[in-house]
Structure formats: C-alpha cells, structure tokens
C-alpha cells in the first residue's frame, strides 16, 4: 500500500469549519506493529487474574476524571456537542469503568451446572484481540462501553475511530497509557474506512464490533461472517416515543424534547417518531413545538448552549434533504426546517406534524434535530406503527396504566422499552437492537460475555445414569 495515496485524517471544528489538526494515516508497518503488539499483550493479559485486570478499570476511571475538562473540550471541538453533554459523557465512561471493576467478577463467575459429570461448569474465557470500528456521535462513550467489559474479560482492543474525531481517538490512547494498560494491549489505529477490511481479515483479530450505520454494518457483517469471526453490531434506529391519552403530558413533552434534541439529535436511541394518540395530539404538538423553538442553539463550548453544531456539514445537508422530502410528502412543518444562517453545521430545531407511515421522516432514520409527530387513534395503532419500521433499537411508552404498559412493552419490536422515561444506555443493563438495528448486546452481564468463549468444563469420572 502506498500511504501517499491514502488521504490524511482531518480534524475539523463543525461549529466553524476551521481545520484543527491533520494526521497522516498509519502505514502498513505501523498497523503490523500494533497488531503484533496487541496479540502478544493479549496472550499475557488473558492469564492475569480477573481482580488484577479489574484494577486497570479503576485506573481508567481515574485517568478519565483527571483530565475531564480537556477531553470534554476535545469532544465539543471535534464533533460539536454542547460542552455540558461532553462532560457528562466523560463522567459516564468513568462510571462504566467503575461498574465493571466492581461487577466483572459476578458477571464472569463460573456457573456450576448439574450433569452426569462429577463436576461440570461453564466458564467465560476471552476471545483474543477485538477490532472496534466506532462512530463519532459519542466519541468516548462508544469506545469505553465496548472496551471496558472486553478488557475485563481478558481481551485486547484495537480502535479504528471515525475519521472526523482523530483527536478523541488519540486522547483515548492517552487515557489507556495514563491508566497503565499493558503496552500494546489497546491501541488506536489511525486509519480510514478503506483499511478496515484487511485488518479484520488478519488472523490476529478474533472478533469485531461496529457502532455505525446499517449500511456499513452489513458490509462488516458480510466479511466477518465469511471469516467466521464473532461480531456485535450496534446500528441505526428510529425509536418510537408513544404517548397515550392518560400520560403525564408535561413530563412526556419535557422528556421528549431531551430524547430528541440531546446530542444535537445525533443518537441511535434518540426518540425519532413521536406516536401520539389523537385525544392529546394537539396539546402535545403545541407544547412540544414551543419547547423546541426555545432551545438555545449555539457555540458548543458555551455552557448555556442546549444544542450545538451537527458533526459534519454533509450530515446537516442530508438531514435538511430528509426534512424537505418529508414536507413534500405531506408533513406539516411546525418549526425550524432550515440550516441556521452563518458558518458552521447548525440546524434549527425542527418539528414535523401529521407524519404518516409512508413519509420520509417515518421510514428513514433522521440523525439530527428533527422530530416527527405521528397521530394515531388509539394504543393498538400506536403499537402497529411503532413496529412498522425496519429498525428495532429502543422505544419509549408513556401511560399512567403500568399494567397496560407491561403488556404493550412485550409487543414492541425493540431491544429496550422504557416506560415513562428516556431511553438511555446504562452500564448495568443490556443495550442493543434487533432487525436492521443490529445484533448482540453491550453492557451489563450480557455485554461482557459477548466477547468470551462460553466454555463447558466437564470433570469425570462420569456417574452412570440409572434408567
Ligand atoms: P458510518 O459511515 O457507519 O461510520 C461508522 C464507522 O464505520 C466509522 O469509523 C467509519 O469510518 C467506518 N466505516 C465507514 N465505512 C466503512 C466501510 N466501508 N468499511 C469499514 N468501516 C467503515 O456512519 P457515519 O457516516 O458517521 O454516519 C452515517 C449514519 O450512521 C448516520 O446518519 C446514522 O444513521 C448512523 N450512525 C449511527 C450511530 C449509532 O450510534 N447507532 C452512530 C453514528 C452514525 P470513517 O469515519 O473513516 O468513514
């Protein structure tokens, strides 16, 4: 490979368009060195006692908190999210590290299972080096929610981060160094998308995890499938936010605003389709639009900003195209609907009403600050519409009738249903999707076991079974 032909990886501030930094991609020798070092370090790491591995997680939490302000600023500068949200992201990463430090022993405890052996048990061994292909939307969290349990389980972790957050990618490597991670066990590969295929094909890579678009997920799944390598795919979503007529409307509106507009709308589990029963739809639309209009859009580094810039100008343009096609397809524009004048990839908080199941905003994932209100006659139609999506990541359901909510939750095709709350990832609970939103789970006991070999250990002599 001639590295002169591979484009440089550029860090661009989406709020200003200014280039912040420029990195030559890793060449073949650097990639080879990182693969070799990871494979070597992982073999040793797998043999370390679990409690020793967990000490690293505690040091990772400390290293994150030590430079929280610096890391948060980098996130806001590179991908445009409000600084208060970036600080919360670092804090959540530290929480995840501490959670697995304290819980990995329980999650990975051998399970004794009765059989005809004198003793049989299931143990969880690491798979090896895992390649992580990660997105820009939560540049730290996406990495730490994968890497923390994977490392605790005895794996190595190679990060190929999104090309628009190279400074965050390098900062993550600094966190691991500061925490005293064994040399080479984790590394940031400074490579573009074109290098992923050959790295995935390398025999020293045991498994892959991708968080990103459904389109790229399908490509990685096809290659990993052909290579018979374990994969976890965390892809797009078009989460429904169902509001029934007995819901606490004020709380539903307030939570819905956060669920749609936090992270400038660029979250896989953002509420995207607000499915509201007719009896309260006018009141919901009016209150929701008033709050969306009032959101303070501005400089990501200003603590007062509630919505920052979108991560790249092409993503802003794609969202605007979706909004225009939605209006052309019959949706009513209640507010926003246009880029904000001036430099930077800013988009006005947008609310679309009377969105039907054939509309663009219903059928496609809108990855930015645009909410779609879908009116339905009753709860039955709400569930029908919620499921009329190729995605199945998260869902929210608002009602005062908890028994009804529990029954309806079982009928919603999604990896998570949050009743009277905001869909969120939590280190204690499994996270992931079905359908085009991917497969596999991150977080909780389920996440730490994804990159393990569920191994049966059977100890004889067998007792002869009677009968
Ligand atoms: P993307 O293209 O799927 O990028 C995600 C990661 O995959 C990046 O590291 C990217 O690297 C890499 N990648 C891209 N093409 C690849 C290929 N052919 N082979 C291997 N790796 C490849 O996502 P995006 O362009 O940043 O965003 C587009 C859409 O993805 C969004 O609109 C949204 O629908 C979805 N998305 C979902 C999530 C989520 O959390 N579920 C997060 C982000 C985006 P490069 O950056 O070098 O291309």
Short mmCIF file of C-alpha atoms and ligand atoms in Angstrom, two decimals:
data_model
loop_
_atom_site.label_atom_id
_atom_site.label_comp_id
_atom_site.label_asym_id
_atom_site.label_seq_id
_atom_site.Cartn_x
_atom_site.Cartn_y
_atom_site.Cartn_z
CA UNK A 1 0.00 0.00 0.00
CA UNK A 2 1.33 3.43 -0.89
CA UNK A 3 0.47 5.63 2.08
CA UNK A 4 0.91 8.76 0.00
CA UNK A 5 -2.29 7.75 -1.80
CA UNK A 6 -4.31 7.48 1.41
CA UNK A 7 -5.98 10.76 2.41
CA UNK A 8 -4.94 12.43 5.63
CA UNK A 9 -7.32 12.26 8.55
CA UNK A 10 -8.50 15.74 9.32
CA UNK A 11 -9.99 17.16 12.49
CA UNK A 12 -12.44 19.92 11.58
CA UNK A 13 -14.47 22.02 14.01
CA UNK A 14 -18.04 21.66 12.70
CA UNK A 15 -19.11 24.82 14.51
CA UNK A 16 -16.71 26.98 12.48
CA UNK A 17 -15.43 24.89 9.56
CA UNK A 18 -11.87 25.52 10.80
CA UNK A 19 -9.32 22.71 10.47
CA UNK A 20 -7.93 21.87 13.91
CA UNK A 21 -5.40 19.17 13.08
CA UNK A 22 -4.27 16.87 10.31
CA UNK A 23 -2.86 13.35 10.71
CA UNK A 24 -1.01 11.10 8.28
CA UNK A 25 -2.68 7.70 8.46
CA UNK A 26 -0.82 4.70 9.84
CA UNK A 27 1.15 2.89 7.15
CA UNK A 28 1.46 -0.89 6.79
CA UNK A 29 4.43 -1.08 9.17
CA UNK A 30 2.60 0.80 11.93
CA UNK A 31 -0.52 -1.31 11.50
CA UNK A 32 1.54 -4.50 11.60
CA UNK A 33 3.35 -3.35 14.75
CA UNK A 34 0.05 -2.59 16.53
CA UNK A 35 -1.46 -5.94 15.52
CA UNK A 36 1.62 -7.85 16.66
CA UNK A 37 1.85 -5.97 19.95
CA UNK A 38 -1.85 -6.45 20.67
CA UNK A 39 -1.71 -10.18 20.00
CA UNK A 40 1.35 -10.58 22.24
CA UNK A 41 -0.02 -8.43 25.06
CA UNK A 42 -3.42 -10.13 24.96
CA UNK A 43 -1.95 -13.59 25.43
CA UNK A 44 -0.38 -12.42 28.67
CA UNK A 45 -3.41 -10.37 29.74
CA UNK A 46 -5.71 -13.37 29.40
CA UNK A 47 -3.62 -15.18 32.03
CA UNK A 48 -3.76 -12.39 34.60
CA UNK A 49 -6.22 -12.89 37.46
CA UNK A 50 -9.52 -11.12 36.99
CA UNK A 51 -9.04 -8.94 40.06
CA UNK A 52 -5.77 -7.68 38.60
CA UNK A 53 -7.49 -6.86 35.32
CA UNK A 54 -10.19 -5.01 37.24
CA UNK A 55 -7.58 -2.75 38.86
CA UNK A 56 -6.87 -1.37 35.40
CA UNK A 57 -10.54 -0.39 35.06
CA UNK A 58 -10.37 1.65 38.24
CA UNK A 59 -7.28 3.44 36.95
CA UNK A 60 -9.07 4.12 33.65
CA UNK A 61 -11.88 5.85 35.56
CA UNK A 62 -9.34 7.97 37.41
CA UNK A 63 -7.47 8.87 34.21
CA UNK A 64 -10.72 9.97 32.58
CA UNK A 65 -11.72 12.15 35.53
CA UNK A 66 -8.22 13.63 35.93
CA UNK A 67 -8.48 15.33 32.53
CA UNK A 68 -12.25 15.53 32.17
CA UNK A 69 -12.32 19.18 31.13
CA UNK A 70 -9.68 18.59 28.45
CA UNK A 71 -11.40 15.53 26.98
CA UNK A 72 -14.82 17.19 27.03
CA UNK A 73 -13.45 20.20 25.19
CA UNK A 74 -11.93 17.93 22.54
CA UNK A 75 -15.28 16.20 22.01
CA UNK A 76 -17.12 19.50 21.61
CA UNK A 77 -14.46 20.91 19.31
CA UNK A 78 -14.35 17.87 17.02
CA UNK A 79 -18.00 16.84 16.77
CA UNK A 80 -19.93 19.85 18.01
CA UNK A 81 -21.92 18.64 21.01
CA UNK A 82 -22.63 21.09 23.86
CA UNK A 83 -19.81 21.10 26.42
CA UNK A 84 -22.13 20.17 29.29
CA UNK A 85 -23.10 16.99 27.43
CA UNK A 86 -19.45 16.24 26.63
CA UNK A 87 -18.56 16.49 30.33
CA UNK A 88 -21.42 14.14 31.17
CA UNK A 89 -20.10 11.71 28.55
CA UNK A 90 -16.69 11.51 30.25
CA UNK A 91 -18.33 11.03 33.62
CA UNK A 92 -20.45 8.19 32.22
CA UNK A 93 -17.33 6.48 30.84
CA UNK A 94 -15.75 6.63 34.30
CA UNK A 95 -18.93 5.18 35.81
CA UNK A 96 -18.83 2.32 33.28
CA UNK A 97 -15.21 1.55 34.23
CA UNK A 98 -16.09 1.51 37.92
CA UNK A 99 -19.18 -0.56 37.32
CA UNK A 100 -17.23 -3.32 35.60
CA UNK A 101 -14.38 -3.03 38.11
CA UNK A 102 -16.92 -3.87 40.81
CA UNK A 103 -19.15 -6.31 38.88
CA UNK A 104 -16.95 -8.22 36.43
CA UNK A 105 -16.28 -10.98 38.97
CA UNK A 106 -20.01 -11.61 39.34
CA UNK A 107 -20.69 -11.38 35.61
CA UNK A 108 -17.87 -13.79 34.75
CA UNK A 109 -18.27 -16.18 37.68
CA UNK A 110 -18.23 -19.81 36.58
CA UNK A 111 -21.68 -21.38 36.58
CA UNK A 112 -21.89 -24.85 38.05
CA UNK A 113 -24.42 -26.90 36.11
CA UNK A 114 -25.63 -30.33 37.17
CA UNK A 115 -24.87 -33.12 34.71
CA UNK A 116 -23.61 -36.68 34.71
CA UNK A 117 -20.07 -35.42 35.46
CA UNK A 118 -18.69 -35.35 38.97
CA UNK A 119 -18.47 -31.62 38.39
CA UNK A 120 -19.43 -29.56 35.36
CA UNK A 121 -19.29 -25.85 34.97
CA UNK A 122 -19.42 -23.09 32.40
CA UNK A 123 -16.55 -20.61 32.35
CA UNK A 124 -16.01 -17.50 30.28
CA UNK A 125 -12.67 -17.18 28.53
CA UNK A 126 -11.53 -14.25 26.35
CA UNK A 127 -11.67 -14.50 22.57
CA UNK A 128 -8.50 -12.52 21.79
CA UNK A 129 -7.99 -9.14 20.13
CA UNK A 130 -11.22 -7.36 19.21
CA UNK A 131 -11.37 -4.72 16.48
CA UNK A 132 -13.71 -1.83 17.33
CA UNK A 133 -14.98 0.33 14.44
CA UNK A 134 -16.58 3.27 16.15
CA UNK A 135 -18.68 6.34 15.30
CA UNK A 136 -18.23 9.97 16.17
CA UNK A 137 -21.50 10.68 17.96
CA UNK A 138 -20.30 9.70 21.46
CA UNK A 139 -16.57 9.52 20.70
CA UNK A 140 -15.53 8.40 24.20
CA UNK A 141 -18.61 6.55 25.37
CA UNK A 142 -18.86 4.30 22.31
CA UNK A 143 -15.31 3.13 22.92
CA UNK A 144 -15.45 2.70 26.68
CA UNK A 145 -18.76 0.86 26.71
CA UNK A 146 -17.18 -1.73 24.42
CA UNK A 147 -13.62 -1.77 25.71
CA UNK A 148 -14.21 -1.77 29.46
CA UNK A 149 -16.02 -5.13 29.62
CA UNK A 150 -13.93 -6.57 26.78
CA UNK A 151 -10.69 -5.80 28.65
CA UNK A 152 -12.09 -7.06 31.95
CA UNK A 153 -12.86 -10.36 30.23
CA UNK A 154 -9.23 -10.62 29.11
CA UNK A 155 -9.42 -9.39 25.54
CA UNK A 156 -7.30 -6.83 23.71
CA UNK A 157 -8.88 -3.85 21.93
CA UNK A 158 -7.88 -2.13 18.71
CA UNK A 159 -9.76 1.08 17.94
CA UNK A 160 -10.49 2.33 14.44
CA UNK A 161 -12.37 5.52 15.21
CA UNK A 162 -14.48 7.65 12.86
CA UNK A 163 -12.27 9.81 10.68
CA UNK A 164 -13.75 13.08 11.95
CA UNK A 165 -12.67 12.50 15.58
CA UNK A 166 -8.95 11.68 15.36
CA UNK A 167 -8.01 13.83 18.35
CA UNK A 168 -10.52 11.99 20.51
CA UNK A 169 -9.11 8.70 19.20
CA UNK A 170 -5.61 9.71 20.28
CA UNK A 171 -6.89 11.05 23.60
CA UNK A 172 -8.42 7.63 24.32
CA UNK A 173 -4.97 6.11 23.78
CA UNK A 174 -3.63 8.66 26.29
CA UNK A 175 -6.23 7.55 28.85
CA UNK A 176 -5.15 3.93 28.45
CA UNK A 177 -1.47 4.90 28.80
CA UNK A 178 -2.16 7.02 31.87
CA UNK A 179 -4.08 4.12 33.39
CA UNK A 180 -1.09 1.85 32.90
CA UNK A 181 -2.64 -0.54 30.38
CA UNK A 182 -0.11 -3.18 29.30
CA UNK A 183 1.88 -1.95 26.33
CA UNK A 184 0.12 -2.76 23.07
CA UNK A 185 -2.97 -4.35 24.65
CA UNK A 186 -5.03 -1.41 23.41
CA UNK A 187 -4.16 0.87 20.51
CA UNK A 188 -5.67 3.50 18.29
CA UNK A 189 -5.28 2.69 14.61
CA UNK A 190 -5.10 5.96 12.74
CA UNK A 191 -6.73 4.63 9.57
CA UNK A 192 -9.61 5.44 7.27
CA UNK A 193 -12.50 3.12 6.41
CA UNK A 194 -10.57 1.63 3.50
CA UNK A 195 -8.11 -0.09 5.84
CA UNK A 196 -10.72 -1.94 7.91
CA UNK A 197 -11.17 -4.91 5.61
CA UNK A 198 -7.52 -6.03 5.65
CA UNK A 199 -7.25 -5.51 9.43
CA UNK A 200 -10.40 -7.55 10.01
CA UNK A 201 -9.02 -10.28 7.78
CA UNK A 202 -5.81 -10.54 9.83
CA UNK A 203 -5.69 -13.79 11.78
CA UNK A 204 -4.66 -11.92 14.94
CA UNK A 205 -8.08 -10.22 15.05
CA UNK A 206 -10.55 -12.58 16.69
CA UNK A 207 -13.74 -10.55 16.61
CA UNK A 208 -15.21 -7.21 15.57
CA UNK A 209 -17.66 -4.70 16.97
CA UNK A 210 -19.15 -1.88 14.94
CA UNK A 211 -21.31 1.01 16.00
CA UNK A 212 -22.45 2.96 12.99
CA UNK A 213 -24.78 2.89 10.03
CA UNK A 214 -26.81 -0.10 8.93
CA UNK A 215 -25.14 0.07 5.52
CA UNK A 216 -21.60 -0.26 6.92
CA UNK A 217 -22.82 -2.83 9.45
CA UNK A 218 -24.00 -5.06 6.63
CA UNK A 219 -20.59 -4.82 4.93
CA UNK A 220 -18.68 -5.68 8.09
CA UNK A 221 -21.13 -8.47 8.92
CA UNK A 222 -20.65 -9.98 5.46
CA UNK A 223 -16.88 -10.02 5.76
CA UNK A 224 -16.78 -11.16 9.37
CA UNK A 225 -19.36 -13.82 8.55
CA UNK A 226 -17.26 -15.16 5.70
CA UNK A 227 -14.28 -15.26 8.08
CA UNK A 228 -16.42 -16.81 10.85
CA UNK A 229 -15.40 -14.08 13.27
CA UNK A 230 -17.70 -13.11 16.11
CA UNK A 231 -19.37 -9.74 15.63
CA UNK A 232 -21.51 -7.30 17.57
CA UNK A 233 -23.36 -4.70 15.51
CA UNK A 234 -24.90 -1.59 17.02
CA UNK A 235 -26.53 0.23 14.13
CA UNK A 236 -29.13 2.86 13.41
CA UNK A 237 -32.55 3.35 14.93
CA UNK A 238 -35.83 5.17 14.52
CA UNK A 239 -37.15 4.86 18.02
CA UNK A 240 -40.86 5.41 18.66
CA UNK A 241 -41.92 7.60 21.59
CA UNK A 242 -45.53 6.58 22.22
CA UNK A 243 -47.78 8.89 24.22
CA UNK A 244 -51.18 7.53 25.30
CA UNK A 245 -54.04 9.77 26.43
CA UNK A 246 -53.58 9.11 30.17
CA UNK A 247 -49.87 10.04 30.15
CA UNK A 248 -48.39 12.87 32.22
CA UNK A 249 -48.31 15.21 29.26
CA UNK A 250 -46.00 17.87 30.69
CA UNK A 251 -43.40 15.30 31.68
CA UNK A 252 -43.75 13.47 28.36
CA UNK A 253 -43.15 16.71 26.45
CA UNK A 254 -40.19 17.75 28.57
CA UNK A 255 -38.61 14.29 28.35
CA UNK A 256 -39.41 14.03 24.64
CA UNK A 257 -37.50 17.24 23.94
CA UNK A 258 -34.43 15.83 25.64
CA UNK A 259 -34.91 12.45 23.96
CA UNK A 260 -34.93 14.04 20.51
CA UNK A 261 -32.61 17.03 20.74
CA UNK A 262 -29.81 15.98 23.12
CA UNK A 263 -26.52 15.35 21.32
CA UNK A 264 -27.99 17.63 18.63
CA UNK A 265 -30.30 14.77 17.69
CA UNK A 266 -27.41 12.51 16.69
CA UNK A 267 -28.07 9.48 18.82
CA UNK A 268 -29.04 5.99 17.71
CA UNK A 269 -31.53 5.81 20.61
CA UNK A 270 -32.92 9.32 20.17
CA UNK A 271 -36.71 9.42 20.01
CA UNK A 272 -37.42 9.99 16.34
CA UNK A 273 -41.10 9.15 15.83
CA UNK A 274 -43.48 10.69 18.39
CA UNK A 275 -46.55 8.49 18.08
CA UNK A 276 -49.32 10.36 19.92
CA UNK A 277 -52.99 9.44 20.30
CA UNK A 278 -55.43 11.89 18.72
CA UNK A 279 -57.12 12.87 22.00
CA UNK A 280 -53.98 14.70 23.19
CA UNK A 281 -52.11 15.23 19.91
CA UNK A 282 -52.95 18.95 19.54
CA UNK A 283 -51.82 19.71 23.09
CA UNK A 284 -48.68 17.62 22.69
CA UNK A 285 -47.73 19.22 19.37
CA UNK A 286 -48.26 22.75 20.70
CA UNK A 287 -46.26 22.26 23.91
CA UNK A 288 -43.51 20.27 22.20
CA UNK A 289 -43.07 22.87 19.45
CA UNK A 290 -42.91 25.72 21.97
CA UNK A 291 -40.11 23.96 23.83
CA UNK A 292 -38.25 23.03 20.63
CA UNK A 293 -38.37 26.67 19.47
CA UNK A 294 -36.98 27.81 22.82
CA UNK A 295 -33.88 25.60 22.66
CA UNK A 296 -30.70 27.66 22.70
CA UNK A 297 -28.67 26.71 19.65
CA UNK A 298 -25.10 27.96 19.66
CA UNK A 299 -21.39 27.63 20.36
CA UNK A 300 -20.76 24.09 21.64
CA UNK A 301 -18.20 25.46 24.11
CA UNK A 302 -20.77 27.81 25.70
CA UNK A 303 -22.24 26.05 28.77
CA UNK A 304 -25.55 27.78 28.05
CA UNK A 305 -25.94 26.09 24.65
CA UNK A 306 -28.56 23.33 24.60
CA UNK A 307 -27.96 22.33 21.01
CA UNK A 308 -24.61 22.51 19.25
CA UNK A 309 -23.46 22.03 15.67
CA UNK A 310 -24.07 18.83 13.77
CA UNK A 311 -20.91 16.75 13.41
CA UNK A 312 -20.25 17.39 9.74
CA UNK A 313 -21.78 19.73 7.17
CA UNK A 314 -22.69 16.82 4.86
CA UNK A 315 -24.73 15.24 7.68
CA UNK A 316 -26.53 18.57 8.15
CA UNK A 317 -27.26 18.71 4.41
CA UNK A 318 -28.58 15.12 4.43
CA UNK A 319 -30.92 15.94 7.32
CA UNK A 320 -32.21 19.02 5.50
CA UNK A 321 -32.89 16.93 2.41
CA UNK A 322 -34.89 14.46 4.57
CA UNK A 323 -36.90 17.32 6.11
CA UNK A 324 -37.69 18.76 2.69
CA UNK A 325 -38.75 15.36 1.34
CA UNK A 326 -40.93 14.84 4.42
CA UNK A 327 -42.72 18.15 3.82
CA UNK A 328 -43.11 17.36 0.11
CA UNK A 329 -44.59 14.03 1.21
CA UNK A 330 -47.33 15.68 3.26
CA UNK A 331 -45.83 16.50 6.67
CA UNK A 332 -46.65 19.87 8.24
CA UNK A 333 -43.69 21.99 9.40
CA UNK A 334 -44.33 23.38 12.90
CA UNK A 335 -40.90 24.95 13.44
CA UNK A 336 -37.36 25.02 12.09
CA UNK A 337 -36.87 23.22 8.81
CA UNK A 338 -33.69 25.00 7.72
CA UNK A 339 -29.97 25.35 8.41
CA UNK A 340 -29.05 28.23 10.71
CA UNK A 341 -27.54 31.15 8.79
CA UNK A 342 -23.81 31.70 9.17
CA UNK A 343 -20.77 29.46 9.45
CA UNK A 344 -20.89 26.01 10.98
CA UNK A 345 -23.10 22.95 10.56
CA UNK A 346 -26.01 24.24 12.65
CA UNK A 347 -29.59 23.18 12.02
CA UNK A 348 -32.67 24.76 13.57
CA UNK A 349 -34.65 22.50 15.95
CA UNK A 350 -37.36 21.14 13.69
CA UNK A 351 -40.80 19.67 14.37
CA UNK A 352 -42.87 17.95 11.70
CA UNK A 353 -46.52 17.06 12.33
CA UNK A 354 -49.00 14.75 10.58
CA UNK A 355 -46.22 12.38 9.55
CA UNK A 356 -47.67 9.19 8.08
CA UNK A 357 -46.10 5.74 7.81
CA UNK A 358 -45.05 6.32 4.20
CA UNK A 359 -43.35 9.62 4.96
CA UNK A 360 -39.55 10.03 4.80
CA UNK A 361 -39.33 11.07 8.47
CA UNK A 362 -41.14 7.86 9.42
CA UNK A 363 -39.33 5.43 7.16
CA UNK A 364 -35.76 6.76 7.32
CA UNK A 365 -33.56 7.37 10.34
CA UNK A 366 -33.26 11.13 10.93
CA UNK A 367 -29.87 11.62 12.55
CA UNK A 368 -30.20 15.20 13.70
CA UNK A 369 -32.53 17.70 15.39
CA UNK A 370 -35.81 16.92 13.60
CA UNK A 371 -38.82 15.39 15.38
CA UNK A 372 -41.73 13.70 13.60
CA UNK A 373 -45.19 13.68 15.21
CA UNK A 374 -47.36 10.78 14.09
CA UNK A 375 -51.04 10.91 15.09
CA UNK A 376 -52.90 7.67 15.83
CA UNK A 377 -56.46 6.92 17.05
CA UNK A 378 -55.54 4.53 19.85
CA UNK A 379 -52.91 2.35 21.56
CA UNK A 380 -53.40 -0.52 19.11
CA UNK A 381 -52.48 1.65 16.15
CA UNK A 382 -49.59 3.12 18.14
CA UNK A 383 -48.07 -0.34 18.57
CA UNK A 384 -48.74 -1.19 14.94
CA UNK A 385 -46.96 1.98 13.79
CA UNK A 386 -44.12 1.60 16.30
CA UNK A 387 -43.36 -1.78 14.74
CA UNK A 388 -43.72 -0.59 11.16
CA UNK A 389 -40.03 0.22 10.97
CA UNK A 390 -37.05 -1.66 9.67
CA UNK A 391 -35.26 -0.64 12.88
CA UNK A 392 -35.67 -2.10 16.37
CA UNK A 393 -33.35 -0.35 18.82
CA UNK A 394 -35.24 1.38 21.65
CA UNK A 395 -38.77 2.58 22.37
CA UNK A 396 -40.47 4.80 24.94
CA UNK A 397 -44.05 4.35 26.12
CA UNK A 398 -45.93 6.94 28.16
CA UNK A 399 -49.05 5.98 30.09
CA UNK A 400 -50.35 6.03 33.67
CA UNK A 401 -51.51 2.42 33.31
CA UNK A 402 -48.43 0.39 34.23
CA UNK A 403 -50.13 -2.97 33.74
CA UNK A 404 -51.09 -1.95 30.22
CA UNK A 405 -47.55 -0.66 29.66
CA UNK A 406 -46.06 -4.01 30.67
CA UNK A 407 -48.32 -5.85 28.25
CA UNK A 408 -47.66 -3.43 25.39
CA UNK A 409 -43.90 -3.43 26.06
CA UNK A 410 -43.79 -7.13 25.20
CA UNK A 411 -45.34 -6.39 21.80
CA UNK A 412 -42.87 -3.66 20.79
CA UNK A 413 -40.13 -4.90 18.48
CA UNK A 414 -37.07 -3.29 20.08
CA UNK A 415 -34.03 -4.10 22.20
CA UNK A 416 -35.34 -1.92 25.03
CA UNK A 417 -38.65 -0.36 26.09
CA UNK A 418 -38.58 2.45 28.63
CA UNK A 419 -41.94 3.22 30.27
CA UNK A 420 -42.41 6.84 31.37
CA UNK A 421 -38.72 7.59 30.87
CA UNK A 422 -35.98 8.40 28.38
CA UNK A 423 -34.29 5.54 26.52
CA UNK A 424 -30.70 5.55 27.71
CA UNK A 425 -27.74 3.23 27.96
CA UNK A 426 -26.79 2.15 31.47
CA UNK A 427 -23.71 0.06 32.35
CA UNK A 428 -25.95 -2.27 34.40
CA UNK A 429 -28.47 -3.05 31.65
CA UNK A 430 -28.02 -4.75 28.27
CA UNK A 431 -28.06 -2.45 25.26
CA UNK A 432 -28.58 -3.34 21.60
CA UNK A 433 -31.11 -3.88 18.90
CA UNK A 434 -32.95 -6.25 16.62
CA UNK A 435 -33.90 -6.07 12.92
CA UNK A 436 -31.79 -3.52 10.99
CA UNK A 437 -30.53 -2.05 14.28
CA UNK A 438 -28.09 -4.93 14.57
CA UNK A 439 -27.46 -7.79 16.94
CA UNK A 440 -25.52 -8.66 20.04
CA UNK A 441 -25.59 -6.72 23.29
CA UNK A 442 -23.31 -4.28 25.02
CA UNK A 443 -23.22 -3.51 28.76
CA UNK A 444 -24.34 -5.46 31.79
CA UNK A 445 -23.57 -9.16 32.15
CA UNK A 446 -24.69 -9.73 28.57
CA UNK A 447 -22.17 -7.26 27.14
CA UNK A 448 -19.15 -8.67 28.96
CA UNK A 449 -20.00 -12.17 27.76
CA UNK A 450 -20.25 -11.24 24.06
CA UNK A 451 -16.50 -11.42 23.56
CA UNK A 452 -15.95 -14.56 25.56
CA UNK A 453 -15.81 -18.24 24.83
CA UNK A 454 -18.66 -19.82 26.82
CA UNK A 455 -16.70 -22.92 27.70
CA UNK A 456 -18.01 -26.13 29.23
CA UNK A 457 -15.62 -27.83 31.64
CA UNK A 458 -16.66 -31.41 32.41
CA UNK A 459 -14.88 -33.43 35.04
CA UNK A 460 -15.20 -37.19 35.25
CA UNK A 461 -15.42 -39.88 36.16
CA UNK A 462 -18.94 -39.89 34.81
CA UNK A 463 -21.54 -41.35 37.07
CA UNK A 464 -23.52 -43.97 35.27
CA UNK A 465 -27.06 -42.71 34.93
CA UNK A 466 -29.78 -45.01 36.10
CA UNK A 467 -32.75 -45.90 33.93
P1 LIG B 1 -20.65 5.16 9.32
O1 LIG B 1 -20.30 5.54 7.95
O2 LIG B 1 -21.34 3.86 9.52
O3 LIG B 1 -19.30 5.20 10.21
C1 LIG B 1 -19.13 4.43 11.40
C2 LIG B 1 -17.72 3.85 11.40
O4 LIG B 1 -17.58 2.93 10.30
C3 LIG B 1 -16.62 4.90 11.19
O5 LIG B 1 -15.49 4.55 11.95
C4 LIG B 1 -16.32 4.78 9.72
O6 LIG B 1 -15.03 5.21 9.37
C5 LIG B 1 -16.45 3.30 9.49
N1 LIG B 1 -16.71 2.92 8.12
C6 LIG B 1 -17.35 3.64 7.16
N2 LIG B 1 -17.40 2.95 6.01
C7 LIG B 1 -16.78 1.76 6.22
C8 LIG B 1 -16.51 0.62 5.42
N3 LIG B 1 -16.92 0.55 4.15
N4 LIG B 1 -15.85 -0.40 5.98
C9 LIG B 1 -15.45 -0.36 7.25
N5 LIG B 1 -15.66 0.69 8.07
C10 LIG B 1 -16.33 1.75 7.57
O7 LIG B 1 -21.51 6.30 9.98
P2 LIG B 1 -21.45 7.87 9.63
O8 LIG B 1 -21.17 8.16 8.21
O9 LIG B 1 -20.54 8.50 10.60
O10 LIG B 1 -22.95 8.27 9.88
C11 LIG B 1 -23.92 7.90 8.92
C12 LIG B 1 -25.11 7.28 9.57
O11 LIG B 1 -24.70 6.24 10.51
C13 LIG B 1 -25.88 8.21 10.45
O12 LIG B 1 -26.71 9.05 9.74
C14 LIG B 1 -26.63 7.23 11.32
O13 LIG B 1 -27.70 6.70 10.59
C15 LIG B 1 -25.64 6.14 11.56
N6 LIG B 1 -24.95 6.24 12.83
C16 LIG B 1 -25.42 5.51 13.87
C17 LIG B 1 -24.76 5.55 15.09
C18 LIG B 1 -25.24 4.75 16.25
O14 LIG B 1 -24.81 5.02 17.36
N7 LIG B 1 -26.07 3.74 16.06
C19 LIG B 1 -23.67 6.37 15.24
C20 LIG B 1 -23.20 7.12 14.16
C21 LIG B 1 -23.86 7.02 12.96
P3 LIG B 1 -14.79 6.63 8.63
O15 LIG B 1 -15.25 7.68 9.58
O16 LIG B 1 -13.33 6.61 8.39
O17 LIG B 1 -15.62 6.59 7.37
#
